[in-house]
Short mmCIF file of C-alpha atoms and ligand atoms in Angstrom, two decimals:
data_model
loop_
_atom_site.label_atom_id
_atom_site.label_comp_id
_atom_site.label_asym_id
_atom_site.label_seq_id
_atom_site.Cartn_x
_atom_site.Cartn_y
_atom_site.Cartn_z
CA MET I 26 -8.94 -49.78 -78.67
CA LYS I 27 -9.36 -52.43 -81.38
CA VAL I 28 -6.28 -54.47 -81.83
CA ALA I 29 -5.08 -56.39 -84.98
CA LEU I 30 -2.24 -58.86 -85.11
CA THR I 31 0.07 -59.85 -87.94
CA ILE I 32 2.13 -62.90 -87.88
CA ALA I 33 4.35 -62.59 -90.98
CA GLY I 34 7.81 -61.86 -92.46
CA SER I 35 9.88 -58.63 -92.00
CA ASP I 36 10.49 -56.69 -95.17
CA PRO I 37 13.33 -54.04 -94.68
CA THR I 38 11.93 -52.01 -97.58
CA GLY I 39 8.70 -51.34 -95.68
CA GLY I 40 6.63 -52.21 -98.71
CA ALA I 41 5.38 -55.70 -97.69
CA GLY I 42 5.31 -57.99 -94.68
CA ILE I 43 5.08 -56.83 -91.18
CA GLN I 44 6.25 -53.34 -91.91
CA ALA I 45 3.41 -52.86 -94.47
CA ASP I 46 0.82 -54.54 -92.25
CA LEU I 47 1.58 -52.14 -89.35
CA ARG I 48 1.31 -49.07 -91.53
CA THR I 49 -1.99 -50.51 -92.93
CA PHE I 50 -3.31 -51.04 -89.57
CA ALA I 51 -2.48 -47.47 -88.42
CA SER I 52 -4.26 -45.98 -91.41
CA PHE I 53 -7.38 -47.75 -90.26
CA HIS I 54 -6.98 -46.44 -86.77
CA VAL I 55 -6.52 -49.99 -85.33
CA HIS I 56 -3.71 -50.77 -83.06
CA GLY I 57 -1.15 -53.02 -84.69
CA THR I 58 0.69 -55.76 -82.95
CA ALA I 59 3.18 -57.94 -84.86
CA VAL I 60 4.98 -61.34 -84.40
CA ILE I 61 7.87 -61.90 -86.78
CA ALA I 62 7.87 -65.36 -88.26
CA SER I 63 10.59 -64.86 -90.85
CA LEU I 64 13.21 -62.34 -91.91
CA THR I 65 13.99 -61.35 -95.48
CA ILE I 66 16.98 -59.80 -96.81
CA GLN I 67 15.70 -57.61 -99.72
CA SER I 68 15.48 -54.30 -101.58
CA THR I 69 12.88 -53.09 -104.07
CA LEU I 70 14.92 -55.14 -106.61
CA GLY I 71 13.98 -58.40 -104.96
CA ILE I 72 14.66 -60.93 -102.09
CA GLN I 73 18.28 -62.12 -101.48
CA GLU I 74 17.55 -64.41 -98.69
CA VAL I 75 14.80 -65.49 -96.32
CA VAL I 76 15.51 -66.94 -92.80
CA LYS I 77 12.90 -68.44 -90.54
CA ILE I 78 12.55 -67.57 -86.91
CA PRO I 79 13.37 -70.59 -84.64
CA PRO I 80 10.06 -72.32 -83.56
CA ASP I 81 10.52 -71.77 -79.75
CA LEU I 82 11.03 -67.99 -80.36
CA LEU I 83 7.91 -67.89 -82.68
CA ARG I 84 5.92 -69.77 -80.05
CA LYS I 85 7.22 -67.48 -77.19
CA GLN I 86 6.40 -64.32 -79.05
CA ILE I 87 2.82 -65.41 -79.66
CA THR I 88 2.02 -66.81 -76.30
CA THR I 89 3.67 -63.95 -74.39
CA LEU I 90 1.63 -61.39 -76.45
CA LEU I 91 -1.71 -63.32 -76.36
CA ASP I 92 -1.65 -64.14 -72.62
CA ASP I 93 -1.94 -60.45 -72.15
CA VAL I 94 -3.34 -58.62 -75.09
CA THR I 95 -6.75 -59.19 -76.59
CA VAL I 96 -6.57 -59.37 -80.38
CA HIS I 97 -9.77 -58.68 -82.40
CA ALA I 98 -8.37 -60.00 -85.66
CA VAL I 99 -5.23 -61.66 -86.94
CA LYS I 100 -3.53 -62.23 -90.25
CA THR I 101 -0.60 -64.47 -91.32
CA GLY I 102 1.64 -63.66 -94.07
CA MET I 103 5.04 -65.23 -95.12
CA LEU I 104 5.44 -68.42 -93.24
CA LEU I 105 8.44 -70.40 -94.33
CA ASP I 106 7.97 -74.11 -93.39
CA GLY I 107 5.78 -76.80 -91.79
CA GLU I 108 6.98 -76.31 -88.32
CA THR I 109 5.91 -72.59 -88.36
CA ILE I 110 2.58 -73.50 -89.95
CA GLU I 111 1.89 -76.19 -87.25
CA ILE I 112 2.62 -73.73 -84.24
CA ILE I 113 0.44 -71.13 -85.63
CA GLY I 114 -2.47 -73.62 -86.21
CA GLU I 115 -2.09 -74.77 -82.67
CA LEU I 116 -2.04 -71.26 -81.24
CA LEU I 117 -5.01 -70.10 -83.28
CA LYS I 118 -6.91 -72.88 -81.68
CA LYS I 119 -5.72 -72.47 -78.16
CA TYR I 120 -6.41 -68.52 -78.18
CA ARG I 121 -9.76 -69.09 -80.06
CA LEU I 122 -8.71 -66.61 -82.92
CA THR I 123 -11.59 -66.91 -85.32
CA ARG I 124 -11.27 -63.63 -87.15
CA TYR I 125 -8.30 -64.99 -89.01
CA VAL I 126 -7.15 -63.85 -92.48
CA LEU I 127 -4.81 -66.29 -94.22
CA ASP I 128 -2.64 -64.72 -96.99
CA PRO I 129 -1.22 -67.82 -98.49
CA ILE I 130 2.14 -66.57 -99.72
CA ILE I 131 3.68 -69.06 -101.89
CA ARG I 132 6.20 -67.02 -103.81
CA SER I 133 7.14 -63.34 -103.56
CA SER I 134 6.03 -60.80 -106.25
CA THR I 135 9.67 -61.06 -107.62
CA GLY I 136 9.46 -64.88 -107.92
CA PHE I 137 11.42 -65.95 -104.78
CA PRO I 138 10.03 -69.33 -103.70
CA VAL I 139 8.44 -69.21 -100.06
CA LEU I 140 6.62 -72.54 -99.48
CA LYS I 141 7.39 -76.04 -100.78
CA LYS I 142 4.88 -78.48 -101.96
CA ASP I 143 4.76 -80.40 -98.73
CA ASP I 144 4.27 -77.04 -96.80
CA ILE I 145 1.46 -76.14 -99.13
CA GLU I 146 -0.30 -79.40 -98.27
CA LEU I 147 0.16 -78.77 -94.52
CA LEU I 148 -1.11 -75.15 -94.89
CA LYS I 149 -4.26 -76.57 -96.60
CA LYS I 150 -4.72 -79.04 -93.82
CA THR I 151 -3.86 -76.99 -90.74
CA LEU I 152 -4.59 -73.35 -91.50
CA LEU I 153 -7.17 -73.16 -94.25
CA PRO I 154 -9.94 -74.80 -92.14
CA ARG I 155 -9.26 -72.23 -89.46
CA ALA I 156 -9.53 -69.17 -91.67
CA LEU I 157 -12.32 -66.90 -91.80
CA LEU I 158 -11.00 -65.64 -95.09
CA VAL I 159 -8.27 -66.82 -97.41
CA THR I 160 -6.89 -64.30 -100.02
CA PRO I 161 -5.18 -66.22 -102.81
CA ASN I 162 -3.84 -64.33 -106.07
CA LEU I 163 -4.24 -66.36 -109.24
CA GLN I 164 -1.02 -68.03 -108.95
CA GLU I 165 -1.68 -68.95 -105.25
CA ALA I 166 -5.17 -70.28 -106.17
CA GLU I 167 -3.57 -72.53 -108.87
CA ALA I 168 -0.93 -73.82 -106.34
CA LEU I 169 -3.75 -74.61 -103.78
CA THR I 170 -5.88 -76.47 -106.19
CA GLY I 171 -3.74 -77.63 -109.09
CA LEU I 172 -6.32 -76.02 -111.44
CA SER I 173 -5.68 -73.52 -114.17
CA VAL I 174 -7.01 -69.89 -113.07
CA ARG I 175 -6.90 -67.70 -116.10
CA THR I 176 -10.50 -66.63 -116.72
CA GLU I 177 -13.24 -65.20 -114.58
CA LYS I 178 -15.08 -68.54 -114.94
CA GLU I 179 -12.03 -70.39 -113.69
CA MET I 180 -11.70 -67.96 -110.80
CA GLU I 181 -15.19 -68.57 -109.81
CA HIS I 182 -14.77 -72.44 -109.91
CA THR I 183 -11.41 -72.31 -108.08
CA ALA I 184 -12.79 -69.94 -105.23
CA LYS I 185 -15.48 -72.71 -104.65
CA GLU I 186 -12.96 -75.38 -104.76
CA ILE I 187 -10.80 -73.58 -102.09
CA ARG I 188 -13.89 -73.00 -100.03
CA ALA I 189 -14.57 -76.72 -99.89
CA MET I 190 -11.15 -77.06 -98.15
CA GLY I 191 -12.61 -75.32 -95.02
CA PRO I 192 -12.38 -71.59 -94.86
CA ARG I 193 -15.67 -69.72 -94.33
CA TYR I 194 -14.78 -67.26 -97.23
CA VAL I 195 -12.34 -67.24 -100.26
CA LEU I 196 -11.23 -64.08 -101.99
CA VAL I 197 -9.57 -64.84 -105.36
CA LYS I 198 -7.74 -61.73 -106.38
CA GLY I 199 -7.79 -61.17 -110.21
CA GLY I 200 -5.24 -58.21 -110.34
CA HIS I 201 -3.14 -60.19 -112.66
CA LEU I 202 -5.91 -61.10 -114.99
CA GLU I 203 -5.95 -59.88 -118.55
CA GLY I 204 -8.34 -56.92 -119.01
CA ASN I 205 -8.85 -53.57 -117.70
CA ALA I 206 -10.49 -54.20 -114.51
CA ALA I 207 -8.94 -55.36 -111.05
CA LEU I 208 -11.68 -57.98 -110.35
CA ASP I 209 -11.74 -60.03 -107.08
CA LEU I 210 -14.20 -62.82 -106.43
CA LEU I 211 -15.47 -63.64 -103.04
CA ALA I 212 -16.98 -67.21 -102.39
CA GLY I 213 -19.04 -67.39 -99.20
CA ARG I 214 -22.13 -68.95 -97.72
CA SER I 215 -24.42 -67.16 -100.11
CA GLY I 216 -22.49 -67.70 -103.29
CA ILE I 217 -20.21 -65.47 -105.30
CA GLN I 218 -19.73 -61.77 -104.97
CA ARG I 219 -17.65 -59.56 -107.19
CA PHE I 220 -15.32 -56.51 -106.14
CA ARG I 221 -14.16 -54.33 -108.97
CA LYS I 222 -11.85 -51.26 -109.26
CA PRO I 223 -10.26 -50.06 -112.47
CA HIS I 224 -6.84 -51.53 -113.22
CA VAL I 225 -4.08 -49.03 -112.65
CA PRO I 226 -1.74 -49.45 -115.66
CA GLY I 227 2.16 -49.29 -115.74
CA ARG I 228 2.92 -50.16 -112.20
CA ARG I 229 5.35 -52.84 -111.04
CA LEU I 230 4.35 -53.29 -107.38
CA HIS I 231 5.69 -54.77 -104.29
CA GLY I 232 3.49 -55.57 -101.27
CA ALA I 233 0.01 -54.97 -102.71
CA GLY I 234 -1.15 -58.34 -101.50
CA CYS I 235 0.19 -57.65 -97.91
CA VAL I 236 -1.45 -54.32 -97.66
CA TYR I 237 -4.85 -55.68 -99.03
CA SER I 238 -5.00 -58.59 -96.54
CA ALA I 239 -3.90 -56.29 -93.65
CA ALA I 240 -6.54 -53.83 -94.57
CA ILE I 241 -9.17 -56.40 -94.50
CA THR I 242 -7.92 -57.77 -91.12
CA ALA I 243 -8.07 -54.08 -89.75
CA GLY I 244 -11.78 -53.88 -90.86
CA LEU I 245 -12.48 -57.17 -89.18
CA ALA I 246 -10.86 -55.95 -85.99
CA ALA I 247 -12.89 -52.78 -86.12
CA GLY I 248 -16.04 -54.90 -86.24
CA LEU I 249 -16.83 -54.79 -89.95
CA ASN I 250 -18.16 -57.95 -91.62
CA VAL I 251 -16.09 -59.70 -94.35
CA GLU I 252 -17.74 -58.02 -97.24
CA GLN I 253 -17.64 -54.61 -95.71
CA SER I 254 -13.98 -55.05 -94.84
CA ILE I 255 -13.17 -56.17 -98.37
CA ARG I 256 -14.98 -53.16 -99.88
CA LYS I 257 -13.16 -50.78 -97.64
CA ALA I 258 -9.74 -52.41 -98.09
CA LYS I 259 -10.06 -52.54 -101.87
CA GLY I 260 -10.76 -48.80 -101.83
CA LEU I 261 -7.59 -48.13 -99.88
CA VAL I 262 -5.45 -50.48 -101.93
CA TYR I 263 -6.77 -48.89 -105.12
CA ARG I 264 -5.85 -45.26 -103.96
CA ALA I 265 -2.46 -46.51 -102.58
CA ILE I 266 -1.61 -48.09 -105.97
CA ARG I 267 -2.65 -45.04 -107.76
CA SER I 268 -0.23 -42.91 -105.68
CA ALA I 269 2.46 -45.62 -105.52
CA VAL I 270 6.02 -44.38 -104.79
CA SER I 271 9.57 -45.20 -105.87
CA VAL I 272 11.97 -45.37 -102.95
CA GLY I 273 14.64 -47.52 -104.86
CA GLN I 274 15.32 -48.72 -108.31
CA GLY I 275 13.07 -51.73 -108.37
CA ARG I 276 9.36 -52.06 -107.72
CA GLN I 277 7.07 -49.29 -106.53
CA LEU I 278 5.61 -49.48 -103.02
CA LEU I 279 1.87 -48.58 -102.11
CA ASN I 280 1.60 -45.12 -100.72
CA LEU I 281 -0.39 -45.23 -97.43
CA THR I 282 0.58 -41.80 -96.25
CA SER I 283 -2.07 -39.80 -97.89
CA ASP I 284 -5.24 -41.67 -96.68
O1 PXL H 7 4.44 -59.91 -101.04
C1 PXL H 7 4.77 -61.08 -100.43
C2 PXL H 7 5.72 -60.74 -99.23
C3 PXL H 7 5.28 -60.98 -97.87
N1 PXL H 7 5.98 -60.86 -96.93
C4 PXL H 7 7.31 -60.55 -97.02
C5 PXL H 7 7.85 -60.22 -98.18
C6 PXL H 7 7.00 -60.44 -99.40
C7 PXL H 7 7.49 -60.14 -100.77
O2 PXL H 7 8.63 -59.82 -100.95
O3 PXL H 7 8.98 -59.87 -98.39
C8 PXL H 7 8.12 -60.43 -95.84
#
């Protein structure tokens, strides 16, 4: 059985974080393992509070799991501080986890701040060079580089700038770009590749980034390469956004039950 691991935050709504990652892994028929790095207190209306898991507990969760279980691909999501980032960097190295997808969550979709400036710098130094793939949205690409990312040309330039920080591939997600196509740009060894799906209008979503990076991780765990994993993941995300559901009064959640 192929195994994927998520090291991320808990989201009680099930729309984002660990809960979304595990549902996504299951929909790709990959066994999901999960280490909780942070807890959120939230509803579909937004985050009330975030709490980090104490470093010794984070470390023990990961080492106890990885001393036993062989993991074929790993993703990280909501990490709340430098100590968390350093432990994960050290353990990625120790366990030689090279199929690593870094979802650089800097703020939540509802605007709740996740990483401070110093933590972003540490993430760039410690985790970016270990990533096979990093998946920033436009705001995250701006925060990682200090550049403006509002056009396709700027996306391309920024993807290359982030790639120079060490990851093998960079996927800049243009879902929030003006226009009617959801365009993502992948920067890799052989230049830039484009992934497009129609923009689904009228949705205010929660967790789309988590589902996307988890779906890519599942593809990698199953043995697909980066391009194949992105193509398959984008298809799943598109269908799940088209059939998004309301379970509360706030944002809609991706529907993974029909795939
Ligand atoms: O969508 C980013 C995200 C990731 N992880 C957790 C979250 C959120 C957004 O709310 O709650 C746990």
